[in-house]
mmCIF file of C-alpha atoms and ligand atoms in Angstrom:
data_model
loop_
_atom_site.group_PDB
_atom_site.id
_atom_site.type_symbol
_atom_site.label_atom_id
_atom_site.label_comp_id
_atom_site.label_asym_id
_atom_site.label_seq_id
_atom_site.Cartn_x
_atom_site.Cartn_y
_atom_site.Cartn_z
ATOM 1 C CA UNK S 1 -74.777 -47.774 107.267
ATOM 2 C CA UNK S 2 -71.576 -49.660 107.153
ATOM 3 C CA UNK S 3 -69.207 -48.884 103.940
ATOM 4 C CA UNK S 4 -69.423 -52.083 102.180
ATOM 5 C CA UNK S 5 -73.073 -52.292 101.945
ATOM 6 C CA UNK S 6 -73.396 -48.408 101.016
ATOM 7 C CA UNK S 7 -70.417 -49.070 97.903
ATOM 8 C CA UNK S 8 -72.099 -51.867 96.707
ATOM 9 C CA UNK S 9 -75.614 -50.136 96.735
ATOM 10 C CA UNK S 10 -74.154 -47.383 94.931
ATOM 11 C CA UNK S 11 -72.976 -49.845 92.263
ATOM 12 C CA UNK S 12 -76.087 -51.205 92.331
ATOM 13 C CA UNK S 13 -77.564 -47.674 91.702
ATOM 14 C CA UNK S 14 -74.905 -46.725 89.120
ATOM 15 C CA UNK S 15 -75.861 -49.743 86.948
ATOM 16 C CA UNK S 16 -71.921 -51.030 87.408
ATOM 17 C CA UNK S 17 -73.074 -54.262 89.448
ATOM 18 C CA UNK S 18 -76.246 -56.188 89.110
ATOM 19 C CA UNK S 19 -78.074 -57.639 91.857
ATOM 20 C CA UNK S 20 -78.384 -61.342 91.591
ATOM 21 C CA UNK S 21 -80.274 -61.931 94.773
ATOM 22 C CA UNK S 22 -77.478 -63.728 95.982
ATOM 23 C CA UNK S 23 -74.609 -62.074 97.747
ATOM 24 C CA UNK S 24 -71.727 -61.901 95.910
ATOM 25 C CA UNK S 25 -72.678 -62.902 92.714
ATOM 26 C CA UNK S 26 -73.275 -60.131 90.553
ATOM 27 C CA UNK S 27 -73.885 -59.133 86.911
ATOM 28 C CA UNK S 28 -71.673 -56.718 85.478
ATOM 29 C CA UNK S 29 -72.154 -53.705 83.324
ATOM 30 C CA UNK S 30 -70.289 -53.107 79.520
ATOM 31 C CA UNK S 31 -68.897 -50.100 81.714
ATOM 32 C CA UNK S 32 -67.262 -52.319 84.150
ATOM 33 C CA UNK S 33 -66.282 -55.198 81.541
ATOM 34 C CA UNK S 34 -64.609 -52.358 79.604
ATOM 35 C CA UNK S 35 -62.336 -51.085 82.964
ATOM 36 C CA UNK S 36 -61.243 -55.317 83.412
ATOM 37 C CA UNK S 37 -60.215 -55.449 79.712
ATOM 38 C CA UNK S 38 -58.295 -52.082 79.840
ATOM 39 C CA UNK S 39 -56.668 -53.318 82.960
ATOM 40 C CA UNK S 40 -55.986 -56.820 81.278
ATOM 41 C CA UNK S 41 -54.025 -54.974 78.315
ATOM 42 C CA UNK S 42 -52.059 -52.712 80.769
ATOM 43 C CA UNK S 43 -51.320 -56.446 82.479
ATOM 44 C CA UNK S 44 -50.163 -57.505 78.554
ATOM 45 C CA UNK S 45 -48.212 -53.952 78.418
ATOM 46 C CA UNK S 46 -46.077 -55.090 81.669
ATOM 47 C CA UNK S 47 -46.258 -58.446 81.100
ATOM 48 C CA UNK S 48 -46.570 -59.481 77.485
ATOM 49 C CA UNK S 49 -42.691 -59.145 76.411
ATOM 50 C CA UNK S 50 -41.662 -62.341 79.176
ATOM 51 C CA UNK S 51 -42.796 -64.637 76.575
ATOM 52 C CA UNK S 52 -46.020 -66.593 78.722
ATOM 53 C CA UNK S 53 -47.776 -69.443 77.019
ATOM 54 C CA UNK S 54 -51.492 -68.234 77.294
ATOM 55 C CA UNK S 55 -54.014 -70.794 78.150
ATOM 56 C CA UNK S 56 -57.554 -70.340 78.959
ATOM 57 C CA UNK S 57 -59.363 -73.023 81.132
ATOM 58 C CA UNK S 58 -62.934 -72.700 81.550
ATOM 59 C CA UNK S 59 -64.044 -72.109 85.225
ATOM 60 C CA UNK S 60 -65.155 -75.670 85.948
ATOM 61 C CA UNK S 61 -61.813 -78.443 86.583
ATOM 62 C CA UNK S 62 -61.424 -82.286 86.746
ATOM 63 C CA UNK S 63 -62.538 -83.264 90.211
ATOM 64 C CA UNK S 64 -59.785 -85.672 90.105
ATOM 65 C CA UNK S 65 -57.204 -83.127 89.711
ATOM 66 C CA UNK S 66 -59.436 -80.923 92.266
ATOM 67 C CA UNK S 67 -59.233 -83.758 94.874
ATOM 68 C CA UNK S 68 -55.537 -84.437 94.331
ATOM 69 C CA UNK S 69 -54.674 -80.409 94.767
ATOM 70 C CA UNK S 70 -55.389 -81.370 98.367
ATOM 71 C CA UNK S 71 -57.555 -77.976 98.033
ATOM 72 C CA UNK S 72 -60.192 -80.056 100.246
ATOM 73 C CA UNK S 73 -58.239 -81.065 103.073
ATOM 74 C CA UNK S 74 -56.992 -76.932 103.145
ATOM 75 C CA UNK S 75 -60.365 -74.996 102.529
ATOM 76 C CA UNK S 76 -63.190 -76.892 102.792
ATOM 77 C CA UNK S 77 -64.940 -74.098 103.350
ATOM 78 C CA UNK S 78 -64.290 -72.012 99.976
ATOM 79 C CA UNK S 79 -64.913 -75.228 97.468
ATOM 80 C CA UNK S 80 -67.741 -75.685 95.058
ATOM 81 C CA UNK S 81 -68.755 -79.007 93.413
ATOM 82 C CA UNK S 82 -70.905 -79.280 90.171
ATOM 83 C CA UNK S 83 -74.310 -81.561 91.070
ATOM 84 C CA UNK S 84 -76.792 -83.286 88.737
ATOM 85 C CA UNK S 85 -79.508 -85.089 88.327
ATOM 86 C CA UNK S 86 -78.863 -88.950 87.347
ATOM 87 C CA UNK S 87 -81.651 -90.535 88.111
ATOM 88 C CA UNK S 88 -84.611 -92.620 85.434
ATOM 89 C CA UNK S 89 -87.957 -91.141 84.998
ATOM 90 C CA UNK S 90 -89.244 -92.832 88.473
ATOM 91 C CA UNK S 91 -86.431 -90.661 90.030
ATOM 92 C CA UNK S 92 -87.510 -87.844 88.231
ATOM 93 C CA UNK S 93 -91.132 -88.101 89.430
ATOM 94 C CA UNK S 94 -89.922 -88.067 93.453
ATOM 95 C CA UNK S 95 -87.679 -84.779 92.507
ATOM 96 C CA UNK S 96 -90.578 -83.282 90.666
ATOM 97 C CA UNK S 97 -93.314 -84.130 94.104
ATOM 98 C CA UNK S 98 -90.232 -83.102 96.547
ATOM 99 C CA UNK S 99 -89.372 -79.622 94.897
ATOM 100 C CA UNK S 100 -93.782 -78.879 94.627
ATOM 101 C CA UNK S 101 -93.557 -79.452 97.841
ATOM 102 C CA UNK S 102 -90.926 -77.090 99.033
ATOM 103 C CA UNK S 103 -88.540 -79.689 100.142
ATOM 104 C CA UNK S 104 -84.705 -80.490 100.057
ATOM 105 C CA UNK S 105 -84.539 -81.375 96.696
ATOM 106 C CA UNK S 106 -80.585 -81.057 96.246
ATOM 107 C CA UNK S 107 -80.176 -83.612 98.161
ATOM 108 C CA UNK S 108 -80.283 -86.446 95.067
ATOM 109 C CA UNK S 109 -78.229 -84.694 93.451
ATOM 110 C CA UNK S 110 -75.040 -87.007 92.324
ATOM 111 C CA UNK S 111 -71.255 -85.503 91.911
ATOM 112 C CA UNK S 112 -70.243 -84.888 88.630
ATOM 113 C CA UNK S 113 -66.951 -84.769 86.995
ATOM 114 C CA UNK S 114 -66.227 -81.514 87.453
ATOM 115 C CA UNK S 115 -65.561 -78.895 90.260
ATOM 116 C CA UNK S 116 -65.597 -75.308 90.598
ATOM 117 C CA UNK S 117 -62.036 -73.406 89.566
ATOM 118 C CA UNK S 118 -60.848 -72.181 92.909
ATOM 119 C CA UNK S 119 -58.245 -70.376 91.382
ATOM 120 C CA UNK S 120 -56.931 -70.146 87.829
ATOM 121 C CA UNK S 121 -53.774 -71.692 88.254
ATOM 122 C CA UNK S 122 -55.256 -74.944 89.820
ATOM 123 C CA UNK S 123 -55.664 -76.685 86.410
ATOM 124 C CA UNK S 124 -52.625 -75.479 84.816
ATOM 125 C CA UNK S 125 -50.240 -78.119 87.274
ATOM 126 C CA UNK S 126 -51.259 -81.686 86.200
ATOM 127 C CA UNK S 127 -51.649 -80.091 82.830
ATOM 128 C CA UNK S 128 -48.155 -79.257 82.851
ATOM 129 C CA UNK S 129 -46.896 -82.490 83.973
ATOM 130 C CA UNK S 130 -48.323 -84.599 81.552
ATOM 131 C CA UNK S 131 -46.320 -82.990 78.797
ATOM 132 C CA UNK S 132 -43.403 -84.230 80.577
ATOM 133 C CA UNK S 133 -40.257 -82.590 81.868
ATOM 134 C CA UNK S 134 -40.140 -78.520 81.567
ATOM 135 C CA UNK S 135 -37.699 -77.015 78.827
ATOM 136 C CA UNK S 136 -33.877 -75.638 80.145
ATOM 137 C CA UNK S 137 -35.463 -72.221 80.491
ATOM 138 C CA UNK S 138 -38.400 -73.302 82.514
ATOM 139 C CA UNK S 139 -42.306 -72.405 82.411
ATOM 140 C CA UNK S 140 -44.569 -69.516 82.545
ATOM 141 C CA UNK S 141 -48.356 -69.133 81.320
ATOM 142 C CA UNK S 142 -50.614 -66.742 81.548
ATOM 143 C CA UNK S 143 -53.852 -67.495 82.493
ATOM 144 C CA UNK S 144 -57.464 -65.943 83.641
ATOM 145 C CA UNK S 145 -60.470 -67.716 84.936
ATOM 146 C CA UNK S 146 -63.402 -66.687 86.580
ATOM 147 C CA UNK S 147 -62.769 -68.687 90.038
ATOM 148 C CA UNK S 148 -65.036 -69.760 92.570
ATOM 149 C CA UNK S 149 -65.210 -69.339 96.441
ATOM 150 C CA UNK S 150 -67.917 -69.765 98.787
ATOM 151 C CA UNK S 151 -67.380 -66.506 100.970
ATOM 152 C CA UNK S 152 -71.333 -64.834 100.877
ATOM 153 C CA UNK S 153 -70.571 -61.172 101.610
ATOM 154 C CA UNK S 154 -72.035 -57.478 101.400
ATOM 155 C CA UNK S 155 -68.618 -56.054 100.618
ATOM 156 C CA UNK S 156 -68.698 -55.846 97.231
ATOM 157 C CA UNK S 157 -64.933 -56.570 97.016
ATOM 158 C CA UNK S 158 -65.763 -60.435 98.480
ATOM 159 C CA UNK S 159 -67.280 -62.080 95.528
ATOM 160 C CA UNK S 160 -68.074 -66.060 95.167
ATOM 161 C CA UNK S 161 -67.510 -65.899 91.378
ATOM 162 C CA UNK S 162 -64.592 -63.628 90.327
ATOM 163 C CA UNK S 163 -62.010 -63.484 87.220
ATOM 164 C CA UNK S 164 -58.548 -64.107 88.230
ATOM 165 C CA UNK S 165 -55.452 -62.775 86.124
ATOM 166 C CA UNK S 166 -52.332 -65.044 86.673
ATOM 167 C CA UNK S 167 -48.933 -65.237 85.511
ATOM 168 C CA UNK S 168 -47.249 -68.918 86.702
ATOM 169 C CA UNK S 169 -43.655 -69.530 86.762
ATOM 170 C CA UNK S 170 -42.175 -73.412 87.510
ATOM 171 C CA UNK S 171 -38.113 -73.352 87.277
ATOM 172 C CA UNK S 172 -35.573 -73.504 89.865
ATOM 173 C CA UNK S 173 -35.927 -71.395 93.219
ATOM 174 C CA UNK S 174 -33.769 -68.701 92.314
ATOM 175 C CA UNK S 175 -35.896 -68.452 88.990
ATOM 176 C CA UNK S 176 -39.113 -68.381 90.229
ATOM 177 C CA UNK S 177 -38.789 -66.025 93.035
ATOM 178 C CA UNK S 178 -36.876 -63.714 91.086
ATOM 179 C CA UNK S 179 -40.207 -63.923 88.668
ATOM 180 C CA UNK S 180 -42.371 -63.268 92.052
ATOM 181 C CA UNK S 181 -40.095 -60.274 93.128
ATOM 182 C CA UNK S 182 -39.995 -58.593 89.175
ATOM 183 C CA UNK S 183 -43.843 -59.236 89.354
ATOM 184 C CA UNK S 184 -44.413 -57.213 92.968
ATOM 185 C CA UNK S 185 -42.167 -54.369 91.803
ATOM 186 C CA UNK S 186 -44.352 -54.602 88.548
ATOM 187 C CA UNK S 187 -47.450 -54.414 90.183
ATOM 188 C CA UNK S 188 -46.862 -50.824 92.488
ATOM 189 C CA UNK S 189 -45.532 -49.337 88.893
ATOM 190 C CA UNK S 190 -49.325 -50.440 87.494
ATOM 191 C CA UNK S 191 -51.116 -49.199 90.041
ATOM 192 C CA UNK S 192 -49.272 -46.121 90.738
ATOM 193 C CA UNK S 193 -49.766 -45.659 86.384
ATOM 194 C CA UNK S 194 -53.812 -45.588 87.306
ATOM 195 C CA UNK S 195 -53.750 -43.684 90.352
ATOM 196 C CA UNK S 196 -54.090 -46.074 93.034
ATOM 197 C CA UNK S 197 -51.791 -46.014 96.600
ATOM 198 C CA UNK S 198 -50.631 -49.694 97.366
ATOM 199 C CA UNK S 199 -48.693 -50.990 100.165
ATOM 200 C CA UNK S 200 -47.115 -54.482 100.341
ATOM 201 C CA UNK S 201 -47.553 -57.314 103.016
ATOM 202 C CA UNK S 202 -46.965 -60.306 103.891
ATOM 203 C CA UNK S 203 -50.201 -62.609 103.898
ATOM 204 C CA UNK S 204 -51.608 -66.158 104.354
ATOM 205 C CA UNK S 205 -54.153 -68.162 103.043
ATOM 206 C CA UNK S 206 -57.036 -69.031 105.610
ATOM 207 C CA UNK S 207 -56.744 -72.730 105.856
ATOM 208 C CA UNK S 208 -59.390 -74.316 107.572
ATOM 209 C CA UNK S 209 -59.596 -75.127 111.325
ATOM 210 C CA UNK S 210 -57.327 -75.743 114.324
ATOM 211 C CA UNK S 211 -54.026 -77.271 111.905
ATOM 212 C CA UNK S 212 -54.744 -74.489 109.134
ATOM 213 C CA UNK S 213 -53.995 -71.936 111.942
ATOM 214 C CA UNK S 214 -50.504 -73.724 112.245
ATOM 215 C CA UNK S 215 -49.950 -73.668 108.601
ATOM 216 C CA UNK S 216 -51.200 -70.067 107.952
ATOM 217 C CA UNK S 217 -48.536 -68.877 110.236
ATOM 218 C CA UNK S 218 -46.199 -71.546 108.689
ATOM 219 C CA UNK S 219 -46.898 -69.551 105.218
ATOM 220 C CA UNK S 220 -45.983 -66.162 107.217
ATOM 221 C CA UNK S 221 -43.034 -66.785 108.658
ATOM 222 C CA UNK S 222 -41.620 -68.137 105.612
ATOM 223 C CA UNK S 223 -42.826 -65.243 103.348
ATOM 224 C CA UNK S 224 -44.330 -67.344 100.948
ATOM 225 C CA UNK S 225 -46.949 -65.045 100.191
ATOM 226 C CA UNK S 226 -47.720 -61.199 100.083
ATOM 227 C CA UNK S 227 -50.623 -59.514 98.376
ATOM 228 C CA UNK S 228 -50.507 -56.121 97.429
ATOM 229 C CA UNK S 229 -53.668 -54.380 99.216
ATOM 230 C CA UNK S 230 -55.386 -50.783 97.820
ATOM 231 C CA UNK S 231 -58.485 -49.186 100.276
ATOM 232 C CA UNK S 232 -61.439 -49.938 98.774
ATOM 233 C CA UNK S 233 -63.917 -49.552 101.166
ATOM 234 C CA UNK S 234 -61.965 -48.890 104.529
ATOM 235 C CA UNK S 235 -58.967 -46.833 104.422
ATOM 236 C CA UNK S 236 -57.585 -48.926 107.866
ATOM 237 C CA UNK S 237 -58.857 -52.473 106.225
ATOM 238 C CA UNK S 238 -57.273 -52.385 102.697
ATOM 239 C CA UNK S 239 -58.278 -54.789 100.098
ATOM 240 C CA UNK S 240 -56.152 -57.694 98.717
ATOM 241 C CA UNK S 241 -55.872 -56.919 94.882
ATOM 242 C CA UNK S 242 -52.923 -59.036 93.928
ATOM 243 C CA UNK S 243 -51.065 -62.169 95.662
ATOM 244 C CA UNK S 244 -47.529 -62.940 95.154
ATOM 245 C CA UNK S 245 -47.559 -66.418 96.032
ATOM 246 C CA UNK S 246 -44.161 -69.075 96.305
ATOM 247 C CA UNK S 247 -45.480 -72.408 96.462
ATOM 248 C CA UNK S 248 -41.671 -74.155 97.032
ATOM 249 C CA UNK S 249 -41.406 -77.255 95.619
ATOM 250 C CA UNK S 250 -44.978 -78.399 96.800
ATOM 251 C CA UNK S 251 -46.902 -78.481 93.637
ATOM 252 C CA UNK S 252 -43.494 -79.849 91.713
ATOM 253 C CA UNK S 253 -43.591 -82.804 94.078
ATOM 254 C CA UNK S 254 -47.585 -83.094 94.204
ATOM 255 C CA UNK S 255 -47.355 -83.312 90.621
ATOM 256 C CA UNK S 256 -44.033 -84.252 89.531
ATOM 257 C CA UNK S 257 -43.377 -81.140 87.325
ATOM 258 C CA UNK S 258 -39.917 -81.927 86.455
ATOM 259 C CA UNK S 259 -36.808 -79.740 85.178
ATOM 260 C CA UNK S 260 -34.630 -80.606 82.580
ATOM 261 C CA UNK S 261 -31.723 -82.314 84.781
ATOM 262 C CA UNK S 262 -34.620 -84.284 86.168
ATOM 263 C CA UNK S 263 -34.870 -82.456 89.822
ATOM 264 C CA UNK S 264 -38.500 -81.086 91.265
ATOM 265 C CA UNK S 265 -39.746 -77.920 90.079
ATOM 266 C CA UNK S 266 -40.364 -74.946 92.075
ATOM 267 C CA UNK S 267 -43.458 -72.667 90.731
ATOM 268 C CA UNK S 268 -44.378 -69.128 91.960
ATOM 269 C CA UNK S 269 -47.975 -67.571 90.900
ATOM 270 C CA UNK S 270 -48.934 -64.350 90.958
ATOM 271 C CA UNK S 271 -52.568 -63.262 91.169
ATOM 272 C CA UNK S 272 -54.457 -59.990 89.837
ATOM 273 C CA UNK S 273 -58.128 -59.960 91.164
ATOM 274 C CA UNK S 274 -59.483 -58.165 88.083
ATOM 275 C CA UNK S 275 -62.982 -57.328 89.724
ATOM 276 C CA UNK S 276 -60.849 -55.790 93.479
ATOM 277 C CA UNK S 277 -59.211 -53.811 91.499
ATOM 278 C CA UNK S 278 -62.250 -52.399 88.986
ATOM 279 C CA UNK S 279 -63.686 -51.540 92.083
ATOM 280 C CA UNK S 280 -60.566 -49.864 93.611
ATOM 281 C CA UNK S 281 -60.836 -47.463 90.068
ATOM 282 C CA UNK S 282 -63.800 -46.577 90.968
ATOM 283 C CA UNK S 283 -64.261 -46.272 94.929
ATOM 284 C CA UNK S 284 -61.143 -43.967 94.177
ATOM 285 C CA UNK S 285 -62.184 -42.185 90.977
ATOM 286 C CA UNK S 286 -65.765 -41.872 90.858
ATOM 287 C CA UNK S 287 -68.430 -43.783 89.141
ATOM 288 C CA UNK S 288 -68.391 -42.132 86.182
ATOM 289 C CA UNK S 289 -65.173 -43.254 84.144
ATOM 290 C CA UNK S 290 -65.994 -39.828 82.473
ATOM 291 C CA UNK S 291 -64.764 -37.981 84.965
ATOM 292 C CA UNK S 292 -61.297 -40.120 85.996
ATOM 293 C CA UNK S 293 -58.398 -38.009 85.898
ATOM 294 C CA UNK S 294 -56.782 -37.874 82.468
ATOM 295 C CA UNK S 295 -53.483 -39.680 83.247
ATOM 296 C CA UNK S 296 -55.715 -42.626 84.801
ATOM 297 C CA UNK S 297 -57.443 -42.490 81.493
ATOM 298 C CA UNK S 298 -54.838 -42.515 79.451
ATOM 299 C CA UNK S 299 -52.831 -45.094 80.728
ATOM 300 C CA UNK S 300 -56.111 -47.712 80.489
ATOM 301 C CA UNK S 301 -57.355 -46.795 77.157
ATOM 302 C CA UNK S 302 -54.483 -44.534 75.537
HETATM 303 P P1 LIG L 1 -55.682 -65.746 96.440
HETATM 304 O O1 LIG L 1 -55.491 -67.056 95.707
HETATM 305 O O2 LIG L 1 -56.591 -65.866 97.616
HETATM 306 O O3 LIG L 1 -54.384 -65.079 96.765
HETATM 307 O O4 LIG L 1 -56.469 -64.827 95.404
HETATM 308 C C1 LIG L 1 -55.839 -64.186 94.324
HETATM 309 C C2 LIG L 1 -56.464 -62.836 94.125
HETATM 310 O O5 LIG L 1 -57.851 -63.005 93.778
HETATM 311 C C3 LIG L 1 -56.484 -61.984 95.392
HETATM 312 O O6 LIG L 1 -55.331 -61.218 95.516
HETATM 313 C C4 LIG L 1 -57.705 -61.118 95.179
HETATM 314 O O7 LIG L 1 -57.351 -59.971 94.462
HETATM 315 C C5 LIG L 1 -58.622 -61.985 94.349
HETATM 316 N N1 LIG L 1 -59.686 -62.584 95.203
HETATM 317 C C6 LIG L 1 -59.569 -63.564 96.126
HETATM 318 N N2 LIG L 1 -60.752 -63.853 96.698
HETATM 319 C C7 LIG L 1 -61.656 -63.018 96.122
HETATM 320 C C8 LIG L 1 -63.068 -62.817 96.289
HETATM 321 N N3 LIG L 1 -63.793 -63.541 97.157
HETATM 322 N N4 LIG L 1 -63.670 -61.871 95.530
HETATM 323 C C9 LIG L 1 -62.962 -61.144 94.643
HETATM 324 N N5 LIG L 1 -61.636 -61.292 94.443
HETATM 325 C C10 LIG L 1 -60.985 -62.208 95.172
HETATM 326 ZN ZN1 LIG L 2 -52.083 -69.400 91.562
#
């Protein structure tokens, strides 16, 4: 049986994950809640003293902002839009006939306002820039959202709704990948603190299609993003658990975030996936927290 389906069995069987019928999308346990919001204060231990202005965003966003991101025209593929019903009561009796009978019912469905988060930083931009220019020592927030991404999978580590840690920085270049480089040294000391072996690498996102190809090796060769990657359920095909990302001045110009003298912002984000790297505790510790090695222990719960 291939690894990823016999991991996320036994996660099944340990009571960690809970099957949804659908893949990737999974119940948790209070077990595995409890290893994300151990992990999330060793992420405020490292993090918390930089000053970030928290916000929280729930895991829906303004299609308008969604459709401006240009998130559509780079992966199609990953996005999720909210549907309803809208229809009167005559409407209402075809939906009723058409879903007795088995049919396409979805079809009627009618946009709403709101999309899917596809990451957590995604709202934070426009949000930004309408408070107007940034103050002389720039920005950074902290945010989490669960995030959605259409990528069905039976490797537990691919999930379509997941909770993503992120610090954002918008300031000049020199500020912001300075923020991205403290942030990637940060993250091997974190991992190293619970017992996990990391290696760094340069990465892309998978933009969609013939063009995306161009850009993804666009994003390479400039180094604008790296993602830390721990085994989780091949030692030769390690798992991206955090992404160091430098956007230049692309989402300062898309949304006019502005510095104090008036020139474009540059923003850096950097990305924990909070469920890759509960499961990268426990594909390399055990199931049983119980039994995790003291120092592992001790540096998520003290
Ligand atoms: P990205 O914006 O693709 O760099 O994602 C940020 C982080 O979220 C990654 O480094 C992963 O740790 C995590 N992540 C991305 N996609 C998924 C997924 N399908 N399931 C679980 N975690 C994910
Ligand atoms: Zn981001």
């Amino acid at each position: 049986m291939d690894m990823q389906v016999s991991f996320l069995d036994r996660l099944f069987e340990a009571g960690l994950l809970i099957d949804t019928g659908v893949e990737g999308l999974y119940g948790r346990s209070g077990q595995f809640e409890d290893v994300i919001a151990a992990f999330e204060r060793l992420i405020d231990r490292f993090g918390g003293a930089d000053g970030a202005e928290a916000i929280r965003f729930p895991p829906g966003m303004n299609r308008a902002y969604f459709e401006k991101s240009g998130y559509m025209k780079s992966f199609p593929q990953l996005a999720g839009t909210v549907h309803s019903f809208c229809g009167c009561e005559l409407d209402h009796v075809s939906l009723m006939k058409c879903m007795d009978e088995g049919g396409d019912w979805t079809g009627e469905q009618k946009a709403t306002d709101i999309v899917l988060t596809p990451a957590a930083c995604y709202p934070l931009y426009p949000t930004v820039a309408k408070r107007g220019r940034l103050p002389a020592e720039g920005g950074l927030y902290d945010l989490q959202s669960y995030c959605f991404r259409h990528e069905p999978s039976t490797d537990p580590a691919r999930q379509q709704l997941f909770r993503m840690r992120e610090y954002v920085c918008m300031g000049t270049q020199d500020h912001v990948t300075d923020f991205r480089q403290r942030w990637m040294d940060r993250g091997v000391q974190m991992m190293d603190a619970v017992g996990l072996t990391v290696e760094i690498d340069v990465a892309n996102d998978p933009f969609f299609g013939r063009a995306g190809r161009m850009l993804a090796n666009n994003q390479r060769d400039q180094n604008l993003k790296f993602e830390l990657l721990i085994p989780v359920t091949s030692a030769a095909k390690p798992t991206a658990c955090m992404s160091f990302n430098y956007h230049q001045d692309a989402f300062g110009t898309k949304w006019g975030l502005e510095l104090e003298d008036g020139s474009t912002a540059h923003t850096a984000c950097v990305g924990f996936g909070l469920e890759r790297i509960a499961l990268a505790l426990f594909a390399h510790h055990g199931l049983d927290v119980k039994d995790w090695p003291a120092h592992v222990r001790k540096a998520l719960w003290g």
